[in-house]
Coordinates of C-alpha atoms and ligand atoms in Angstrom, one line a residue:
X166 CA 45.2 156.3 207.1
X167 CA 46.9 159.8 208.0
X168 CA 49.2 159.3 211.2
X169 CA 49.8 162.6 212.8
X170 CA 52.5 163.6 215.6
X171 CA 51.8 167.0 216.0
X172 CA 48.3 168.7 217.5
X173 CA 48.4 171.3 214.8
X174 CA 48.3 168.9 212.1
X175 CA 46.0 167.1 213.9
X176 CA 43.2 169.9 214.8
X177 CA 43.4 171.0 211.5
X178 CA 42.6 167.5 210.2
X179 CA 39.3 167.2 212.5
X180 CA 38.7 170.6 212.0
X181 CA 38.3 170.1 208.2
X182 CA 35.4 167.7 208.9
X183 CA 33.9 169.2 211.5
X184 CA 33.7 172.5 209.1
X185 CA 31.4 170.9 206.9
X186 CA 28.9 169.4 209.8
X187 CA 30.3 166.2 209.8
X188 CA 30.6 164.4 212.9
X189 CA 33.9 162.9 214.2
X190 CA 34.7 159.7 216.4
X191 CA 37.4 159.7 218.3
X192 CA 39.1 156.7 220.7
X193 CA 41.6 157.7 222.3
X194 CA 44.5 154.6 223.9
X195 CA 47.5 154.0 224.8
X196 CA 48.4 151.2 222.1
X197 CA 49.3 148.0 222.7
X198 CA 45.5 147.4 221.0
X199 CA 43.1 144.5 221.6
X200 CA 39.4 143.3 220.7
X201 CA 38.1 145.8 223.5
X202 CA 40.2 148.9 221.7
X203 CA 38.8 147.8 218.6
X204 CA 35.0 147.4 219.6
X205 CA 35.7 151.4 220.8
X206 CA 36.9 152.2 216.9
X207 CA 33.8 150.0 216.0
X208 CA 31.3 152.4 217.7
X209 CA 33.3 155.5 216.7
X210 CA 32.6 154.6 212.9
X211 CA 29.1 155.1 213.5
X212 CA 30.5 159.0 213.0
X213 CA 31.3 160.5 209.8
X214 CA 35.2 160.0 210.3
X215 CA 36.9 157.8 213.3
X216 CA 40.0 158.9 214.5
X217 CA 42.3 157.3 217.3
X218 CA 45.5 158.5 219.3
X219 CA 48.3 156.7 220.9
X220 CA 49.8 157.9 223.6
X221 CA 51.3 156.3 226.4
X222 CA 50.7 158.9 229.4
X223 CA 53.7 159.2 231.4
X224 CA 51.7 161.4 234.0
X225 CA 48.9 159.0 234.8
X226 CA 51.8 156.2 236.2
X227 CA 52.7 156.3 239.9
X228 CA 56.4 156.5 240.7
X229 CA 56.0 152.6 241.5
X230 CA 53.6 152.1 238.7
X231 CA 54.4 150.0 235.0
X232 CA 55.9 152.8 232.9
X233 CA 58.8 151.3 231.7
X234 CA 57.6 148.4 230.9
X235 CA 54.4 149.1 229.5
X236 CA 53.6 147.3 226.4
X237 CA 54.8 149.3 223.4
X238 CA 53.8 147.5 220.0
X239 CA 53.0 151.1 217.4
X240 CA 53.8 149.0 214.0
X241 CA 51.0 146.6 214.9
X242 CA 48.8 148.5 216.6
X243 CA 48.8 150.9 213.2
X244 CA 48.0 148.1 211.4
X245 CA 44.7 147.3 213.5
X246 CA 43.6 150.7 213.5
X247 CA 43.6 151.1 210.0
X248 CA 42.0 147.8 209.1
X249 CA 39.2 148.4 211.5
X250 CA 38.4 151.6 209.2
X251 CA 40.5 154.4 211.5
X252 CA 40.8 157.3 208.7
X253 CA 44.0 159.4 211.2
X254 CA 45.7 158.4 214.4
X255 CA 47.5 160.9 216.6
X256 CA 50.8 159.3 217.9
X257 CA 52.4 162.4 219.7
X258 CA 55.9 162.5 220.9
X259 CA 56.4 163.1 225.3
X260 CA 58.0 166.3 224.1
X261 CA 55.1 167.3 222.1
X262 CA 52.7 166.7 225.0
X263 CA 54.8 168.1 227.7
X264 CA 56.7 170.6 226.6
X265 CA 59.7 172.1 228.3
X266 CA 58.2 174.4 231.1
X267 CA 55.0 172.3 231.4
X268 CA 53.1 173.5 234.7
X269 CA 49.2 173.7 233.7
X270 CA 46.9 170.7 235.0
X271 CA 43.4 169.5 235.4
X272 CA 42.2 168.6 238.6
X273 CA 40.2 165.4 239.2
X274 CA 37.0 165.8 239.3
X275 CA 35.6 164.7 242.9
X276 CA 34.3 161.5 241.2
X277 CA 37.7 160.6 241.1
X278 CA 39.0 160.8 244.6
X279 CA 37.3 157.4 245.7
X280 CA 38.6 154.4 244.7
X281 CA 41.8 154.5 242.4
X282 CA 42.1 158.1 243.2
X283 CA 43.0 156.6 246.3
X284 CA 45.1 153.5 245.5
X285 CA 46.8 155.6 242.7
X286 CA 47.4 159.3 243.7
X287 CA 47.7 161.4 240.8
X288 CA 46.2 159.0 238.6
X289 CA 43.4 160.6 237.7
X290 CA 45.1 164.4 237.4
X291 CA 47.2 162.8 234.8
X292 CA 44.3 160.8 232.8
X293 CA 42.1 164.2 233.0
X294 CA 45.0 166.4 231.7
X295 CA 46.4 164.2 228.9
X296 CA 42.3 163.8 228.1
X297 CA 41.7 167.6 227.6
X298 CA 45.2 168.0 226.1
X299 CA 44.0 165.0 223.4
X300 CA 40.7 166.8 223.1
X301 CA 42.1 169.9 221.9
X302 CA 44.3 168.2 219.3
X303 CA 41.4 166.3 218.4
X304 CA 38.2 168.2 218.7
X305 CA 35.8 165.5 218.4
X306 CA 32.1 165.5 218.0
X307 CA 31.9 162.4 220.1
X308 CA 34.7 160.4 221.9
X309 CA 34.1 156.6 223.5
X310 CA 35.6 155.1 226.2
X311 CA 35.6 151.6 227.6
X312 CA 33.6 151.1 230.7
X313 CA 36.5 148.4 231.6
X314 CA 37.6 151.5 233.4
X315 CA 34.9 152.7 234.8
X316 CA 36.1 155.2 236.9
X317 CA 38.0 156.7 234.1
X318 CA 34.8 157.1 232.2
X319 CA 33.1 159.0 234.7
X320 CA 35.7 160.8 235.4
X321 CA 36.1 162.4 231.9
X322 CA 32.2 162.9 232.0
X323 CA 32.7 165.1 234.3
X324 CA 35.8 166.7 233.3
X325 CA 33.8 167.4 230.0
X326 CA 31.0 168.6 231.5
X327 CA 32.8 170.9 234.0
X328 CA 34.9 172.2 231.5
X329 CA 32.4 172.6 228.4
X330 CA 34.7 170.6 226.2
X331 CA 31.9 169.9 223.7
X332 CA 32.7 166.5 223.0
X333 CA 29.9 164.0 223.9
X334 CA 31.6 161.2 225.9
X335 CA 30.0 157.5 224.8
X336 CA 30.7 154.6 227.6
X337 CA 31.0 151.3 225.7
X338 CA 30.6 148.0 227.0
X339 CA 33.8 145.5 228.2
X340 CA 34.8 143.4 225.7
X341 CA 36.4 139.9 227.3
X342 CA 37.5 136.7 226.6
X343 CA 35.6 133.8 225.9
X344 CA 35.9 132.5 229.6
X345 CA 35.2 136.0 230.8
X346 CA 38.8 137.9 231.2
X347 CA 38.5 141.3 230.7
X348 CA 41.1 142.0 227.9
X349 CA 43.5 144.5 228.9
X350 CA 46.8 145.4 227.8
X351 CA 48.2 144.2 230.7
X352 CA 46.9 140.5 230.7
X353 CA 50.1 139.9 229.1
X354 CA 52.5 139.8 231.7
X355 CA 50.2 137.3 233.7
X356 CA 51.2 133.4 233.4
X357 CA 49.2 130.6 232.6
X358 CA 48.4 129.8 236.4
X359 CA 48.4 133.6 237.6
X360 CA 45.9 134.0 234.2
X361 CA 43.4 131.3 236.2
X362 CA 43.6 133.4 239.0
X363 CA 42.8 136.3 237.4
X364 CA 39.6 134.6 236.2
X365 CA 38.4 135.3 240.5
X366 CA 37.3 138.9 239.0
X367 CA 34.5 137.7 236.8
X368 CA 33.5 135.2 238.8
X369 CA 33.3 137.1 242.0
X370 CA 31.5 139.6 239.3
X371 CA 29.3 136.5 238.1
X372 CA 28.2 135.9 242.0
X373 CA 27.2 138.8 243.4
X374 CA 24.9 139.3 240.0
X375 CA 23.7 136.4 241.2
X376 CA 22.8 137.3 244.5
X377 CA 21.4 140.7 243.7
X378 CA 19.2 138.9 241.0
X379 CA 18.0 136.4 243.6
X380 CA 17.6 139.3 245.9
X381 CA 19.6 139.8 248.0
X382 CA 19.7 143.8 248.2
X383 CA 22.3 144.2 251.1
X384 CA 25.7 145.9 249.8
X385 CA 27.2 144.7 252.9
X386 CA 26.5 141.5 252.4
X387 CA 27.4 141.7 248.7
X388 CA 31.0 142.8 249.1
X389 CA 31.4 140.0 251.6
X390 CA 30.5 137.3 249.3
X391 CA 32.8 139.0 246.6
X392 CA 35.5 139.6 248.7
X393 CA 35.6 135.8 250.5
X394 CA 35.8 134.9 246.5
X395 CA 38.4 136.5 246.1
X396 CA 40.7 136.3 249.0
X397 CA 39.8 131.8 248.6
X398 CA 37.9 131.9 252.1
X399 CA 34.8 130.8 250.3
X400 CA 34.4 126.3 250.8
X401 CA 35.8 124.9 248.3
X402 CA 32.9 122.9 247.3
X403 CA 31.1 126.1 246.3
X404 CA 34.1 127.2 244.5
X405 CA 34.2 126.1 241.5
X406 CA 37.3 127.7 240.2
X407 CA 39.5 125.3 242.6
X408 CA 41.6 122.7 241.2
X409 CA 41.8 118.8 241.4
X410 CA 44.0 118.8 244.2
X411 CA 41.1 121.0 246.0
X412 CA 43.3 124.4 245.5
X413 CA 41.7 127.5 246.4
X414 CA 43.1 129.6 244.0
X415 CA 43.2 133.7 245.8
X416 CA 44.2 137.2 244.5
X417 CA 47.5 138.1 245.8
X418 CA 46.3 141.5 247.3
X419 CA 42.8 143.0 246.9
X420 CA 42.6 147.1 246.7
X421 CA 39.1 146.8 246.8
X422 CA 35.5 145.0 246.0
X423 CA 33.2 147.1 246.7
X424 CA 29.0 148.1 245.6
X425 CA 28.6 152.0 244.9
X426 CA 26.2 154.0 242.8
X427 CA 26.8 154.2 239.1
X428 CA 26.0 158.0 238.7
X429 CA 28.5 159.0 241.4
X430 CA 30.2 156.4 242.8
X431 CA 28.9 156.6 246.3
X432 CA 28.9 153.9 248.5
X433 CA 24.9 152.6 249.3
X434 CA 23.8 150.4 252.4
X435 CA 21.2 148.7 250.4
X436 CA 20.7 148.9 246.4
X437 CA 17.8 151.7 245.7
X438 CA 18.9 152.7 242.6
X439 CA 21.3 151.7 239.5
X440 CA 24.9 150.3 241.0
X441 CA 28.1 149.0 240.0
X442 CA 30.1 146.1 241.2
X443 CA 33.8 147.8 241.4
X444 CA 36.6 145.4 241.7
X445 CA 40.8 146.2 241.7
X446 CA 43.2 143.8 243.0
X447 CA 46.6 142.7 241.9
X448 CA 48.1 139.0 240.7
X449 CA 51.9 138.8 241.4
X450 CA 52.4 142.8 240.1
X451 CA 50.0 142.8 237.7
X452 CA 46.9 145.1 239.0
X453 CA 43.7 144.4 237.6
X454 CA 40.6 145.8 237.7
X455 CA 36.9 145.1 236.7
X456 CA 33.3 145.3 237.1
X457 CA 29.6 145.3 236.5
X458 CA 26.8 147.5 236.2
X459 CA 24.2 145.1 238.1
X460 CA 21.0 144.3 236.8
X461 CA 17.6 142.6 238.3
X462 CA 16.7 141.1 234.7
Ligands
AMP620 P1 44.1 152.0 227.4 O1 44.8 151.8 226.1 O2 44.2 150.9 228.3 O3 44.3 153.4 228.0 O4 42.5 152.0 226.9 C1 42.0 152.8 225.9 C2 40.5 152.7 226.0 O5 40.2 151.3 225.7 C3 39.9 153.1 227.3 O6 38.7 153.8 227.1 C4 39.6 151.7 227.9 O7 38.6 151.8 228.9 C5 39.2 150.9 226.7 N1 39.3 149.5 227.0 C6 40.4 148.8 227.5 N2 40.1 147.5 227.7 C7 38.8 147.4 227.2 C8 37.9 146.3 227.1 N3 38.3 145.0 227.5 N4 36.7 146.5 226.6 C9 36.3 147.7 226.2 N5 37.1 148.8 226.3 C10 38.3 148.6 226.8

């Protein structure tokens, strides 16, 4: 497996592939690499070549945000990558990505001015700029993102389409743990009784599938049930995440819970059409988010 730390090296690398018609897959993270990272390498080998990055984006971090002490783990994440078939990863330097005088950035698209475009300003700026930055260091044929961050996805749709990058952008499903966590990168910093808690996001998720499936079509009413979940003001008899001693376990704070359309992300009074089930909230200071494209199976 090549590993690559400058965008010339790495363009040309792609660019050799891509010369003879081949197709390239790219999966782009910011290490500390799980199942759901891997499932995204998975799905990019159905291309010619898969290639990854590293990078951990300084600019998508608010000033109050996990920076610092986000995970940093390169030796093993290297090793994953290139047992799960990776043929080059780009691990640029800060320097290399932001060069002295740096000034140029990519706006969000509007898709990303609800939700954590509003809990995190700037978020989304940074995520699109390091995106297109990433994308011309690794011109892709295709390039797959988790759906875990749902927002994120559509917000490099659009970014993509908007600016006529030329990479087809694949959403791939949320990989989680046998009890339903989401993995994340961050799960790691939660303890054994805050990693129960987090456990509220499925299940709220789990509930108002539920609901929708038995019909109840009312957004409204939808977000209450998910949001009474997760703040522990549902009875504890129909709670079944509360403990022997009748504990109603409760996120800490709750950013929002909310049921919007999954082509734009705009909030519906009643479901006419497909939706997502969005869901960001934090346990002691770890933020976590999640969701679920609903279904009436
Ligand atoms: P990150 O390293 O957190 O920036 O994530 C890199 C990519 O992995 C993004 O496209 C994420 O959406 C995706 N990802 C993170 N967690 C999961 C998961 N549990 N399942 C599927 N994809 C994921």
């Amino acid at each position: 497996m090549e590993v690559f730390d400058s965008p010339d090296s790495a363009r040309e690398y792609v660019g050799s592939f891509r010369s003879r018609g081949q197709t390239v897959g790219f999966v782009p993270t910011m290490g500390a690499l799980h199942e759901g990272h891997l499932s995204l390498v998975h799905s990019a080998r159905s291309c010619d070549v898969a290639v990854a990055s590293i990078f951990v984006n300084p600019t998508q971090f608010g000033p109050t945000e996990d920076l610092e002490k986000y995970p940093r783990t390169l030796d093993a994440d290297l090793e994953k990558l290139r047992t799960a078939g990776v043929s080059a990863v780009f691990v640029p330097t800060k320097e290399q990505m932001y060069p002295d005088g740096f000034s140029t950035w990519v706006e969000s698209p509007r898709i990303g001015e609800t939700l954590e475009g509003i809990c995190r300003p700037g978020h989304f700026r940074g995520v699109a700029t390091v995106v297109l930055k990433l994308f011309q260091a690794l011109p892709a044929t295709h390039a797959y993102f988790g759906k875990k961050d749902y927002q994120q996805w559509r917000v490099i749709e659009a970014m993509a389409r908007d600016l006529n990058v030329g990479t087809e952008i694949i959403g791939c499903e949320t990989v989680r743990e046998a009890d339903g966590l989401a993995l994340s990168s961050r799960n790691r910093y939660l303890s054994e009784n805050d990693r129960e808690r987090a456990l509220l996001l499925s299940a709220a998720l789990n509930q108002v599938e539920k609901s929708y499936v038995s019909g109840e079509a009312r957004t409204e009413i939808l977000q209450i049930q998910m949001r009474e979940l997760l703040l522990g003001q549902q009875p504890t008899a129909t709670n079944t995440l509360s403990d022997a001693s009748g504990t109603v376990p409760r996120l800490d704070t709750l950013d929002y819970a909310t049921i919007v359309s999954a082509e734009d992300l705009t909030p519906l009074t009643s479901i006419d059409r497909p939706v997502v089930a969005l869901i960001a909230g934090s346990i002691g200071t770890t933020r976590l988010i999640d969701n679920r494209e609903l279904q009436r199976i």
